[in-house]
């Protein structure tokens, strides 16, 4: 592929962000599913706070039912997966039909999970398809710029989520150090000072997670 337009770059970047948002939030939801079902009534509130989404659910039963599957809720897992799909559709010629197909398969598994009495198997398949999507990006897309823009979006989203979750320093360090070369090779215009600041913030004795979130969101 030749020159990437600003519009294409934006779609590639958000394709990376939305797929990562689905992948990470679904992993967290899956790990906490039993607690959300069998734990304290307000356990879902702690989940919402941990990933910084509004607490709009009447109780934990409504949360478990609607958070993954309510496409009218912009914070739901399915809404973010649909956004990823919308960006992928626009990029079909750039990323290829086979790459797009794995996001379509992820949506199919979400639909099966919504109808299932034991949805965790299908939800795991959603993430399996996203992992296959990332693999096919590396295997089938020849353009290094395209690959790097998608991966830059992934890393920025992951740093944002990991900081909101208050994960330990080594996880943030790892993700920031993986982001830097992706941005440098992506051809994207980014704020070098913001990137440098994020790199400094993760090394401070007391990590200011709020500052990391606010600055990583404004790198691009």
Tab-separated table of C-alpha atoms in Angstrom:
chain	number	residue	atom	x	y	z
A	1	UNK	CA	0.000	0.000	0.000
A	2	UNK	CA	1.180	3.527	-0.757
A	3	UNK	CA	0.464	6.690	1.174
A	4	UNK	CA	-2.062	6.293	3.977
A	5	UNK	CA	-4.618	9.096	4.111
A	6	UNK	CA	-5.438	10.887	7.340
A	7	UNK	CA	-8.907	9.298	7.275
A	8	UNK	CA	-7.482	5.796	6.806
A	9	UNK	CA	-4.961	6.333	9.591
A	10	UNK	CA	-7.761	7.425	11.915
A	11	UNK	CA	-9.791	4.296	11.132
A	12	UNK	CA	-6.733	2.063	11.624
A	13	UNK	CA	-5.910	3.719	14.939
A	14	UNK	CA	-9.466	3.285	16.255
A	15	UNK	CA	-9.630	-0.258	14.937
A	16	UNK	CA	-6.670	-0.981	17.191
A	17	UNK	CA	-8.216	0.826	20.151
A	18	UNK	CA	-11.674	-0.708	19.950
A	19	UNK	CA	-10.459	-4.269	19.437
A	20	UNK	CA	-8.166	-3.881	22.435
A	21	UNK	CA	-10.961	-2.351	24.514
A	22	UNK	CA	-13.143	-5.383	23.821
A	23	UNK	CA	-10.305	-7.823	24.426
A	24	UNK	CA	-9.185	-6.370	27.773
A	25	UNK	CA	-12.606	-5.551	29.242
A	26	UNK	CA	-13.888	-8.979	28.250
A	27	UNK	CA	-10.916	-10.608	29.973
A	28	UNK	CA	-11.643	-8.663	33.155
A	29	UNK	CA	-15.368	-9.445	32.962
A	30	UNK	CA	-14.648	-13.159	32.445
A	31	UNK	CA	-12.268	-13.320	35.394
A	32	UNK	CA	-14.823	-11.664	37.681
A	33	UNK	CA	-17.940	-13.368	36.319
A	34	UNK	CA	-18.381	-15.794	39.219
A	35	UNK	CA	-17.937	-13.008	41.763
A	36	UNK	CA	-20.408	-10.847	39.871
A	37	UNK	CA	-22.955	-13.692	39.875
A	38	UNK	CA	-22.437	-15.097	43.378
A	39	UNK	CA	-20.768	-12.248	45.254
A	40	UNK	CA	-22.085	-9.195	47.031
A	41	UNK	CA	-24.979	-7.316	45.481
A	42	UNK	CA	-22.839	-4.228	44.806
A	43	UNK	CA	-19.891	-6.142	43.281
A	44	UNK	CA	-20.845	-4.890	39.829
A	45	UNK	CA	-20.433	-1.310	41.050
A	46	UNK	CA	-16.813	-2.019	41.904
A	47	UNK	CA	-16.345	-3.461	38.434
A	48	UNK	CA	-17.775	-0.315	36.809
A	49	UNK	CA	-15.566	1.914	38.936
A	50	UNK	CA	-12.486	-0.145	38.089
A	51	UNK	CA	-12.874	0.504	34.356
A	52	UNK	CA	-14.362	3.976	34.782
A	53	UNK	CA	-17.813	3.472	33.245
A	54	UNK	CA	-21.108	4.894	34.556
A	55	UNK	CA	-23.064	2.815	37.067
A	56	UNK	CA	-26.380	2.737	35.222
A	57	UNK	CA	-27.541	-0.754	36.214
A	58	UNK	CA	-30.301	-1.479	38.723
A	59	UNK	CA	-28.558	-4.548	40.153
A	60	UNK	CA	-25.899	-7.140	39.388
A	61	UNK	CA	-28.291	-9.309	37.356
A	62	UNK	CA	-29.038	-6.418	35.025
A	63	UNK	CA	-25.318	-5.647	34.785
A	64	UNK	CA	-24.331	-9.222	33.866
A	65	UNK	CA	-27.073	-9.306	31.232
A	66	UNK	CA	-26.659	-5.845	29.710
A	67	UNK	CA	-23.006	-4.848	30.058
A	68	UNK	CA	-21.783	-7.424	27.519
A	69	UNK	CA	-24.774	-7.381	25.156
A	70	UNK	CA	-26.714	-4.090	25.204
A	71	UNK	CA	-25.935	-2.386	21.898
A	72	UNK	CA	-27.870	0.684	23.056
A	73	UNK	CA	-25.286	1.239	25.786
A	74	UNK	CA	-22.185	2.969	24.353
A	75	UNK	CA	-20.014	1.456	27.111
A	76	UNK	CA	-21.059	-2.145	26.522
A	77	UNK	CA	-18.698	-4.750	25.112
A	78	UNK	CA	-20.854	-5.323	22.031
A	79	UNK	CA	-21.009	-1.570	21.286
A	80	UNK	CA	-17.221	-1.381	21.253
A	81	UNK	CA	-17.014	-4.507	19.092
A	82	UNK	CA	-19.462	-2.977	16.611
A	83	UNK	CA	-17.311	0.167	16.464
A	84	UNK	CA	-14.288	-2.012	15.720
A	85	UNK	CA	-16.284	-3.734	12.972
A	86	UNK	CA	-17.428	-0.402	11.484
A	87	UNK	CA	-13.812	0.738	11.212
A	88	UNK	CA	-12.754	-2.616	9.751
A	89	UNK	CA	-15.502	-2.459	7.099
A	90	UNK	CA	-14.212	0.941	5.989
A	91	UNK	CA	-10.697	-0.533	5.770
A	92	UNK	CA	-11.604	-3.749	3.923
A	93	UNK	CA	-9.347	-2.941	0.954
A	94	UNK	CA	-6.451	-2.053	3.253
A	95	UNK	CA	-6.622	-4.950	5.704
A	96	UNK	CA	-8.238	-7.649	3.548
A	97	UNK	CA	-11.443	-9.671	3.818
A	98	UNK	CA	-9.804	-12.476	5.809
A	99	UNK	CA	-8.709	-10.041	8.499
A	100	UNK	CA	-12.180	-8.491	8.650
A	101	UNK	CA	-13.745	-11.949	8.903
A	102	UNK	CA	-12.322	-12.558	12.377
A	103	UNK	CA	-14.080	-9.469	13.740
A	104	UNK	CA	-17.287	-10.654	12.099
A	105	UNK	CA	-16.798	-14.045	13.774
A	106	UNK	CA	-16.322	-12.280	17.121
A	107	UNK	CA	-19.686	-10.538	16.646
A	108	UNK	CA	-21.259	-13.895	15.778
A	109	UNK	CA	-19.928	-15.412	19.029
A	110	UNK	CA	-21.264	-12.433	20.991
A	111	UNK	CA	-24.698	-13.125	19.509
A	112	UNK	CA	-24.465	-16.781	20.535
A	113	UNK	CA	-23.313	-15.807	24.042
A	114	UNK	CA	-26.300	-13.502	24.517
A	115	UNK	CA	-28.673	-16.405	23.864
A	116	UNK	CA	-26.734	-18.931	25.936
A	117	UNK	CA	-27.521	-19.949	29.511
A	118	UNK	CA	-23.762	-20.381	30.064
A	119	UNK	CA	-22.231	-17.586	27.972
A	120	UNK	CA	-18.599	-17.785	29.097
A	121	UNK	CA	-17.558	-20.343	26.454
A	122	UNK	CA	-18.819	-18.155	23.622
A	123	UNK	CA	-17.349	-15.050	25.240
A	124	UNK	CA	-13.952	-16.763	25.343
A	125	UNK	CA	-14.372	-17.453	21.623
A	126	UNK	CA	-14.865	-13.716	21.082
A	127	UNK	CA	-11.381	-13.098	22.413
A	128	UNK	CA	-10.020	-16.125	20.551
A	129	UNK	CA	-11.209	-14.512	17.326
A	130	UNK	CA	-9.657	-11.182	18.275
A	131	UNK	CA	-6.342	-12.931	18.893
A	132	UNK	CA	-6.697	-14.558	15.468
A	133	UNK	CA	-7.404	-11.091	14.046
A	134	UNK	CA	-4.153	-9.763	15.523
A	135	UNK	CA	-2.304	-12.771	14.143
A	136	UNK	CA	-3.686	-12.312	10.634
A	137	UNK	CA	-2.779	-8.608	10.757
A	138	UNK	CA	0.860	-9.659	11.156
A	139	UNK	CA	0.645	-12.499	8.641
A	140	UNK	CA	-1.406	-10.991	5.812
A	141	UNK	CA	-0.905	-7.219	5.866
A	142	UNK	CA	2.271	-6.279	4.015
A	143	UNK	CA	2.245	-2.589	4.889
A	144	UNK	CA	4.367	-1.977	7.986
A	145	UNK	CA	2.676	1.389	8.493
A	146	UNK	CA	-0.778	-0.201	8.636
A	147	UNK	CA	0.396	-2.792	11.135
A	148	UNK	CA	2.103	-0.192	13.292
A	149	UNK	CA	-0.902	2.157	13.360
A	150	UNK	CA	-3.216	-0.659	14.484
A	151	UNK	CA	-0.701	-1.734	17.126
A	152	UNK	CA	-0.149	1.838	18.310
A	153	UNK	CA	-3.902	2.117	18.866
A	154	UNK	CA	-3.844	-1.170	20.787
A	155	UNK	CA	-1.015	-0.050	23.060
A	156	UNK	CA	-2.534	3.347	23.804
A	157	UNK	CA	-5.845	1.711	24.714
A	158	UNK	CA	-4.113	-0.888	26.859
A	159	UNK	CA	-2.081	1.725	28.751
A	160	UNK	CA	-5.259	3.743	29.297
A	161	UNK	CA	-7.157	0.724	30.673
A	162	UNK	CA	-4.252	-0.586	32.741
A	163	UNK	CA	-3.803	2.838	34.336
A	164	UNK	CA	-7.529	3.077	35.117
A	165	UNK	CA	-7.301	-0.367	36.705
A	166	UNK	CA	-4.289	0.721	38.748
A	167	UNK	CA	-2.128	-2.173	37.606
A	168	UNK	CA	1.393	-2.516	38.907
A	169	UNK	CA	4.311	-0.594	37.472
A	170	UNK	CA	5.913	-3.435	35.488
A	171	UNK	CA	2.776	-3.852	33.361
A	172	UNK	CA	2.654	-0.162	32.507
A	173	UNK	CA	6.393	-0.031	31.809
A	174	UNK	CA	6.100	-2.990	29.454
A	175	UNK	CA	3.218	-1.445	27.508
A	176	UNK	CA	4.775	2.030	27.243
A	177	UNK	CA	8.088	0.590	26.050
A	178	UNK	CA	6.207	-1.376	23.388
A	179	UNK	CA	4.226	1.700	22.340
A	180	UNK	CA	7.222	3.955	21.691
A	181	UNK	CA	8.693	2.099	18.679
A	182	UNK	CA	5.232	1.546	17.216
A	183	UNK	CA	4.523	5.272	17.211
A	184	UNK	CA	7.957	6.073	15.818
A	185	UNK	CA	7.425	3.693	12.891
A	186	UNK	CA	3.741	4.393	12.299
A	187	UNK	CA	4.002	7.655	10.387
A	188	UNK	CA	1.408	9.161	12.728
A	189	UNK	CA	1.812	12.697	14.009
A	190	UNK	CA	2.053	12.461	17.770
A	191	UNK	CA	3.036	14.666	20.695
A	192	UNK	CA	6.583	13.680	21.593
A	193	UNK	CA	6.442	15.686	24.830
A	194	UNK	CA	3.307	13.833	25.983
A	195	UNK	CA	4.904	10.494	25.151
A	196	UNK	CA	8.044	11.463	27.043
A	197	UNK	CA	5.928	12.565	30.023
A	198	UNK	CA	4.031	9.263	30.101
A	199	UNK	CA	7.359	7.443	30.061
A	200	UNK	CA	8.514	9.556	33.018
A	201	UNK	CA	5.251	9.115	34.952
A	202	UNK	CA	5.511	5.328	34.989
A	203	UNK	CA	8.939	5.609	36.634
A	204	UNK	CA	7.883	7.888	39.518
A	205	UNK	CA	7.982	6.509	43.067
A	206	UNK	CA	4.244	7.022	43.459
A	207	UNK	CA	2.447	6.487	40.184
A	208	UNK	CA	-0.189	9.091	39.361
A	209	UNK	CA	-2.602	6.957	37.365
A	210	UNK	CA	-4.891	9.883	36.577
A	211	UNK	CA	-2.035	11.798	34.944
A	212	UNK	CA	-1.076	8.758	32.891
A	213	UNK	CA	-4.646	8.409	31.577
A	214	UNK	CA	-5.005	12.099	30.744
A	215	UNK	CA	-1.640	12.290	28.974
A	216	UNK	CA	-1.802	9.022	27.072
A	217	UNK	CA	-5.208	10.084	25.722
A	218	UNK	CA	-3.666	13.259	24.264
A	219	UNK	CA	-0.549	11.729	22.667
A	220	UNK	CA	-2.368	11.716	19.305
